[in-house]
Each structure stands twice: as structure tokens, then as C-alpha cells.
mmCIF file of C-alpha atoms in Angstrom:
data_model
loop_
_atom_site.group_PDB
_atom_site.id
_atom_site.type_symbol
_atom_site.label_atom_id
_atom_site.label_comp_id
_atom_site.label_asym_id
_atom_site.label_seq_id
_atom_site.Cartn_x
_atom_site.Cartn_y
_atom_site.Cartn_z
ATOM 1 C CA ASN A 1 4.076 -73.693 -0.774
ATOM 2 C CA ALA A 2 3.728 -75.732 2.481
ATOM 3 C CA GLY A 3 7.282 -75.162 3.857
ATOM 4 C CA VAL A 4 8.273 -77.904 6.396
ATOM 5 C CA THR A 5 5.566 -80.326 7.372
ATOM 6 C CA GLN A 6 5.923 -82.498 10.385
ATOM 7 C CA THR A 7 3.652 -85.394 11.332
ATOM 8 C CA PRO A 8 2.265 -86.228 13.696
ATOM 9 C CA LYS A 9 1.732 -83.071 15.888
ATOM 10 C CA PHE A 10 1.313 -85.226 19.127
ATOM 11 C CA GLN A 11 2.204 -88.640 19.971
ATOM 12 C CA VAL A 12 2.157 -90.958 23.102
ATOM 13 C CA LEU A 13 4.417 -93.943 23.175
ATOM 14 C CA LYS A 14 4.979 -96.646 25.682
ATOM 15 C CA THR A 15 8.558 -97.386 26.821
ATOM 16 C CA GLY A 16 10.146 -99.715 24.263
ATOM 17 C CA GLN A 17 8.056 -98.972 21.320
ATOM 18 C CA SER A 18 9.405 -97.655 18.126
ATOM 19 C CA MET A 19 8.064 -95.046 15.838
ATOM 20 C CA THR A 20 8.941 -92.591 12.985
ATOM 21 C CA LEU A 21 8.501 -88.928 13.025
ATOM 22 C CA GLN A 22 7.942 -87.677 9.470
ATOM 23 C CA CYS A 23 9.316 -84.537 8.033
ATOM 24 C CA ALA A 24 8.834 -83.271 4.501
ATOM 25 C CA GLN A 25 9.793 -79.852 2.757
ATOM 26 C CA ASP A 26 8.781 -78.537 -0.724
ATOM 27 C CA MET A 27 11.400 -75.868 -1.070
ATOM 28 C CA ASN A 28 14.163 -78.143 -2.648
ATOM 29 C CA HIS A 29 16.433 -77.350 0.311
ATOM 30 C CA GLU A 30 19.605 -79.466 0.464
ATOM 31 C CA TYR A 31 20.057 -79.266 4.273
ATOM 32 C CA MET A 32 17.762 -80.873 6.712
ATOM 33 C CA SER A 33 18.085 -81.280 10.501
ATOM 34 C CA TRP A 34 16.313 -82.721 13.452
ATOM 35 C CA TYR A 35 16.309 -81.043 16.917
ATOM 36 C CA ARG A 36 14.793 -81.766 20.212
ATOM 37 C CA GLN A 37 13.640 -79.093 22.608
ATOM 38 C CA ASP A 38 13.216 -79.807 26.277
ATOM 39 C CA PRO A 39 11.186 -77.464 28.556
ATOM 40 C CA GLY A 40 12.812 -74.167 29.196
ATOM 41 C CA MET A 41 15.814 -74.996 27.066
ATOM 42 C CA GLY A 42 17.251 -74.399 23.588
ATOM 43 C CA LEU A 43 17.374 -76.805 20.700
ATOM 44 C CA ARG A 44 19.813 -79.723 20.489
ATOM 45 C CA LEU A 45 20.781 -81.157 17.236
ATOM 46 C CA ILE A 46 20.037 -84.853 16.808
ATOM 47 C CA HIS A 47 20.966 -85.629 13.189
ATOM 48 C CA TYR A 48 21.413 -83.681 10.038
ATOM 49 C CA SER A 49 21.701 -84.232 6.221
ATOM 50 C CA VAL A 50 23.469 -82.162 3.640
ATOM 51 C CA GLY A 51 21.807 -83.846 0.878
ATOM 52 C CA ALA A 52 20.098 -87.061 -0.334
ATOM 53 C CA GLY A 53 21.937 -90.124 0.688
ATOM 54 C CA ILE A 54 24.079 -88.131 3.235
ATOM 55 C CA THR A 55 23.442 -88.041 6.884
ATOM 56 C CA ASP A 56 25.506 -87.246 9.857
ATOM 57 C CA GLN A 57 25.240 -87.227 13.746
ATOM 58 C CA GLY A 58 24.578 -84.155 15.810
ATOM 59 C CA GLU A 59 24.969 -83.466 19.476
ATOM 60 C CA VAL A 60 22.509 -86.023 20.897
ATOM 61 C CA PRO A 61 22.253 -88.856 18.318
ATOM 62 C CA ASN A 62 21.750 -91.937 20.626
ATOM 63 C CA GLY A 63 18.499 -93.699 20.300
ATOM 64 C CA TYR A 64 17.679 -92.184 16.938
ATOM 65 C CA ASN A 65 18.179 -93.138 13.327
ATOM 66 C CA VAL A 66 17.650 -91.141 10.229
ATOM 67 C CA SER A 67 17.737 -91.622 6.394
ATOM 68 C CA ARG A 68 17.525 -89.317 3.483
ATOM 69 C CA SER A 69 16.418 -91.219 0.347
ATOM 70 C CA THR A 70 14.913 -88.054 -1.240
ATOM 71 C CA THR A 71 15.667 -84.452 -1.158
ATOM 72 C CA GLU A 72 12.111 -83.833 0.282
ATOM 73 C CA ASP A 73 11.854 -86.297 3.125
ATOM 74 C CA PHE A 74 13.968 -86.704 6.223
ATOM 75 C CA PRO A 75 12.292 -89.102 8.713
ATOM 76 C CA LEU A 76 13.493 -89.590 12.255
ATOM 77 C CA ARG A 77 13.150 -93.076 13.819
ATOM 78 C CA LEU A 78 13.001 -93.781 17.451
ATOM 79 C CA LEU A 79 14.375 -97.267 17.913
ATOM 80 C CA SER A 80 13.177 -98.186 21.381
ATOM 81 C CA ALA A 81 11.469 -95.269 23.062
ATOM 82 C CA ALA A 82 12.595 -94.242 26.624
ATOM 83 C CA PRO A 83 11.113 -91.628 28.913
ATOM 84 C CA SER A 84 14.285 -89.532 28.430
ATOM 85 C CA GLN A 85 13.093 -89.026 24.841
ATOM 86 C CA THR A 86 9.917 -87.075 25.916
ATOM 87 C CA SER A 87 10.438 -83.867 24.207
ATOM 88 C CA VAL A 88 9.336 -81.623 21.433
ATOM 89 C CA TYR A 89 10.973 -82.404 18.035
ATOM 90 C CA PHE A 90 11.617 -79.951 15.387
ATOM 91 C CA CYS A 91 12.593 -80.496 11.754
ATOM 92 C CA ALA A 92 14.300 -77.732 9.862
ATOM 93 C CA SER A 93 15.561 -77.185 6.325
ATOM 94 C CA SER A 94 17.840 -74.711 4.679
ATOM 95 C CA SER A 95 19.091 -73.887 1.204
ATOM 96 C CA HIS A 96 22.909 -74.525 1.060
ATOM 97 C CA GLY A 97 23.132 -74.460 4.839
ATOM 98 C CA GLN A 98 25.754 -71.568 5.107
ATOM 99 C CA ASN A 99 24.506 -67.945 5.133
ATOM 100 C CA TYR A 100 20.926 -68.929 4.862
ATOM 101 C CA GLY A 101 18.286 -69.043 7.533
ATOM 102 C CA TYR A 102 16.580 -72.167 8.457
ATOM 103 C CA THR A 103 12.830 -72.965 8.048
ATOM 104 C CA PHE A 104 11.340 -74.871 10.887
ATOM 105 C CA GLY A 105 8.287 -77.219 11.142
ATOM 106 C CA SER A 106 5.687 -76.705 13.739
ATOM 107 C CA GLY A 107 7.057 -79.605 15.796
ATOM 108 C CA THR A 108 6.060 -83.075 17.100
ATOM 109 C CA ARG A 109 5.292 -83.213 20.894
ATOM 110 C CA LEU A 110 6.269 -86.705 21.995
ATOM 111 C CA THR A 111 5.495 -88.272 25.395
ATOM 112 C CA VAL A 112 7.006 -91.645 26.360
ATOM 113 C CA VAL A 113 5.292 -93.216 29.317
ATOM 114 C CA SER B 1 27.233 -78.539 25.225
ATOM 115 C CA GLN B 2 25.572 -75.494 23.566
ATOM 116 C CA GLN B 3 27.646 -73.214 21.568
ATOM 117 C CA GLY B 4 25.673 -69.974 22.257
ATOM 118 C CA GLU B 5 24.554 -68.652 25.585
ATOM 119 C CA GLU B 6 21.910 -65.910 25.794
ATOM 120 C CA ASP B 7 21.755 -63.241 28.501
ATOM 121 C CA PRO B 8 19.490 -62.394 30.196
ATOM 122 C CA GLN B 9 17.492 -65.530 30.513
ATOM 123 C CA ALA B 10 14.358 -63.652 30.956
ATOM 124 C CA LEU B 11 13.376 -59.985 30.341
ATOM 125 C CA SER B 12 10.344 -58.108 31.145
ATOM 126 C CA ILE B 13 9.679 -54.550 29.679
ATOM 127 C CA GLN B 14 6.848 -52.222 29.106
ATOM 128 C CA GLU B 15 5.501 -51.708 25.503
ATOM 129 C CA GLY B 16 7.292 -49.025 23.679
ATOM 130 C CA GLU B 17 10.678 -49.739 25.378
ATOM 131 C CA ASN B 18 13.705 -51.292 23.664
ATOM 132 C CA ALA B 19 14.766 -54.819 24.503
ATOM 133 C CA THR B 20 18.419 -55.916 24.177
ATOM 134 C CA MET B 21 19.459 -59.551 24.339
ATOM 135 C CA ASN B 22 23.120 -60.741 24.179
ATOM 136 C CA CYS B 23 24.614 -63.953 22.955
ATOM 137 C CA SER B 24 28.038 -65.342 23.537
ATOM 138 C CA TYR B 25 29.511 -68.300 21.662
ATOM 139 C CA LYS B 26 32.665 -70.237 21.921
ATOM 140 C CA THR B 27 34.224 -71.201 18.523
ATOM 141 C CA SER B 28 34.790 -69.692 15.110
ATOM 142 C CA ILE B 29 31.455 -69.179 13.033
ATOM 143 C CA ASN B 30 30.343 -68.557 9.503
ATOM 144 C CA ASN B 31 27.422 -66.613 10.627
ATOM 145 C CA LEU B 32 25.150 -66.005 13.617
ATOM 146 C CA GLN B 33 21.380 -66.106 13.358
ATOM 147 C CA TRP B 34 18.534 -64.923 15.709
ATOM 148 C CA TYR B 35 15.172 -66.750 15.927
ATOM 149 C CA ARG B 36 11.872 -66.215 17.658
ATOM 150 C CA GLN B 37 9.710 -68.843 19.133
ATOM 151 C CA ASN B 38 6.200 -68.041 20.231
ATOM 152 C CA SER B 39 4.848 -70.187 22.900
ATOM 153 C CA GLY B 40 4.024 -73.756 21.647
ATOM 154 C CA ARG B 41 5.127 -72.886 18.137
ATOM 155 C CA GLY B 42 8.035 -73.440 15.801
ATOM 156 C CA LEU B 43 11.034 -71.253 15.335
ATOM 157 C CA VAL B 44 10.884 -68.302 12.936
ATOM 158 C CA HIS B 45 14.149 -66.981 11.367
ATOM 159 C CA LEU B 46 14.635 -63.165 12.224
ATOM 160 C CA ILE B 47 18.014 -62.114 10.881
ATOM 161 C CA LEU B 48 21.330 -63.554 9.802
ATOM 162 C CA ILE B 49 24.670 -61.721 10.331
ATOM 163 C CA ARG B 50 27.739 -63.087 8.533
ATOM 164 C CA SER B 51 31.135 -63.223 10.261
ATOM 165 C CA ASN B 52 32.541 -60.398 8.151
ATOM 166 C CA GLU B 53 29.596 -58.146 9.136
ATOM 167 C CA ARG B 54 29.390 -55.982 12.340
ATOM 168 C CA GLU B 55 25.929 -54.640 12.202
ATOM 169 C CA LYS B 56 22.617 -55.529 10.412
ATOM 170 C CA HIS B 57 19.243 -53.934 10.497
ATOM 171 C CA SER B 58 15.703 -55.450 9.616
ATOM 172 C CA GLY B 59 12.815 -53.249 10.501
ATOM 173 C CA ARG B 60 12.806 -52.731 14.298
ATOM 174 C CA LEU B 61 15.584 -55.268 14.707
ATOM 175 C CA ARG B 62 19.277 -54.442 15.008
ATOM 176 C CA VAL B 63 21.892 -57.037 15.380
ATOM 177 C CA THR B 64 25.610 -56.563 16.162
ATOM 178 C CA LEU B 65 28.432 -59.062 15.950
ATOM 179 C CA ASP B 66 31.847 -58.846 17.564
ATOM 180 C CA THR B 67 33.918 -61.748 16.531
ATOM 181 C CA SER B 68 36.866 -60.692 18.599
ATOM 182 C CA LYS B 69 34.666 -61.072 21.769
ATOM 183 C CA LYS B 70 32.651 -63.943 20.197
ATOM 184 C CA SER B 71 29.468 -62.129 21.119
ATOM 185 C CA SER B 72 26.185 -60.647 19.441
ATOM 186 C CA SER B 73 23.440 -58.663 20.507
ATOM 187 C CA LEU B 74 19.720 -58.247 19.257
ATOM 188 C CA LEU B 75 18.021 -54.962 19.859
ATOM 189 C CA ILE B 76 14.284 -54.694 19.354
ATOM 190 C CA THR B 77 13.252 -51.136 19.297
ATOM 191 C CA ALA B 78 9.706 -49.817 20.188
ATOM 192 C CA SER B 79 8.567 -53.123 21.529
ATOM 193 C CA ARG B 80 5.012 -54.297 21.214
ATOM 194 C CA ALA B 81 3.081 -56.896 23.121
ATOM 195 C CA ALA B 82 3.229 -59.052 20.065
ATOM 196 C CA ASP B 83 7.000 -59.322 20.569
ATOM 197 C CA THR B 84 6.421 -61.478 23.649
ATOM 198 C CA ALA B 85 8.245 -64.666 22.841
ATOM 199 C CA SER B 86 11.539 -66.606 23.308
ATOM 200 C CA TYR B 87 14.483 -65.385 21.292
ATOM 201 C CA PHE B 88 17.410 -67.708 20.338
ATOM 202 C CA CYS B 89 20.850 -67.126 18.962
ATOM 203 C CA ALA B 90 22.195 -69.825 16.779
ATOM 204 C CA THR B 91 25.723 -70.171 15.407
ATOM 205 C CA ASP B 92 26.524 -71.778 11.959
ATOM 206 C CA ALA B 93 30.176 -73.254 11.913
ATOM 207 C CA GLY B 94 29.641 -75.415 8.975
ATOM 208 C CA ASN B 95 27.023 -77.921 8.499
ATOM 209 C CA MET B 96 25.391 -77.546 11.832
ATOM 210 C CA LEU B 97 23.263 -74.858 13.399
ATOM 211 C CA THR B 98 23.774 -74.751 17.140
ATOM 212 C CA PHE B 99 21.464 -72.957 19.423
ATOM 213 C CA GLY B 100 21.774 -71.265 22.760
ATOM 214 C CA GLY B 101 19.329 -71.595 25.531
ATOM 215 C CA GLY B 102 17.163 -68.521 24.758
ATOM 216 C CA THR B 103 16.002 -65.275 26.337
ATOM 217 C CA ARG B 104 12.270 -65.129 27.343
ATOM 218 C CA LEU B 105 10.952 -61.677 26.405
ATOM 219 C CA MET B 106 7.692 -60.364 27.975
ATOM 220 C CA VAL B 107 6.312 -57.095 26.681
ATOM 221 C CA LYS B 108 3.639 -55.706 28.974
ATOM 222 C CA PRO B 109 0.894 -53.554 27.385
#
């Protein structure tokens, strides 16, 4: 049971490049979310999904796209990378969403130069 | 803006002492959760308390919730050096889990 797997672990992008951060879970969780964490701060919600085919925006969605074609996968796409998107990105999943804890991946550390 | 705010932002104690962290939030919630994050790692779920519960225990952890004051506290008893980490409260008000800024705990051996 791998839990939540994020790839890559580290990435350096040039301003304007696009890329996709991958997230996969093998727990059959309905809820999946993407967060970013900036130095010394808590996590801010980017996008979330309550099930396959359903996505919604969180607190800081600008510059990011998501899709949820399967229960297992929830990729996060950066459309045109900017230095302000330098951050650590965490994917998380949960069963049912309410009254259940979330399982987090180990994170992707992204630097945009 | 973040829903939860932790207090203090940083806490340094000696091994064996108790550590108390507080969390305040702004809107009605379904539940409140506490997470631990070791340096450079992902978050680990510690404990969840529902909005109709007032206190919950898990090992050396004790969580209280006061919905009238919109606040929660996390108590770690008999702290260990391995408890050194950042601790975050998170509120679940529906489909979204919203985090506070965290408390950085250092436990000195």
C-alpha cells in the first residue's frame, strides 16, 4: 500500500515553461487536493476534487489547472511557470472528506528561475 | 486568508515537559484536525475532533474543542526530542481542509 505518491520530488523550471506534477493514490479515496506551502507558512489550497470528473478551485487557483479522469490520479498542471510559483507542493487524499483525516504525499519542491 | 491561526508560532521546551498549542478559527466547522510536519517532509495526520465533541485523546495527545469560542488546543504530554516538528491545525467546513500557519515546536533533550 503506497498511499499518496507524488512525482517528481524536485523540479527546476524556467519562467514561462509548463509542467505537470503527478499525484496518485491507491486507497480508493474520493477526495483529493493540491496544496502549496511557502517557507514558514501553512498550506494553501490550490484545487480539489470530490470524485472522478469533478474539480473545484481552492484559495489560490490562478496559474494552475487540474483534471480528475480517474479516482487514482489527480495531476496539477502549471500553465506558464512564474517565480511566484516557487514552492513546495503537496497532494493529499481522504475518504469521504468529512470526518476523516487526510493522507499527504511527500511533496514536490519546485523552483522557477 | 487562512481559516485557522496557531499560537504560539514557536515553542521551545525541555524533554519531559508538556507542550500546549492553540488554534483559533473563523467560521463554522464539521471537524478540526491536527497534523505534524517534520522538517522537509509531508504532513502526518494526528487526531480529528468533530464539532460535537469537546475533548479527545490519542496516546500522549489531548485535543480540546470549544465551538463557542472557535478555538482548539493540542496538548502533548511528556514530550520527547522526536516530537520536534511543526504542528498545524486544519478546519474542515465541507469539501475543503483549510490550514493555519503552524506552531514550530522544539523539544530539547
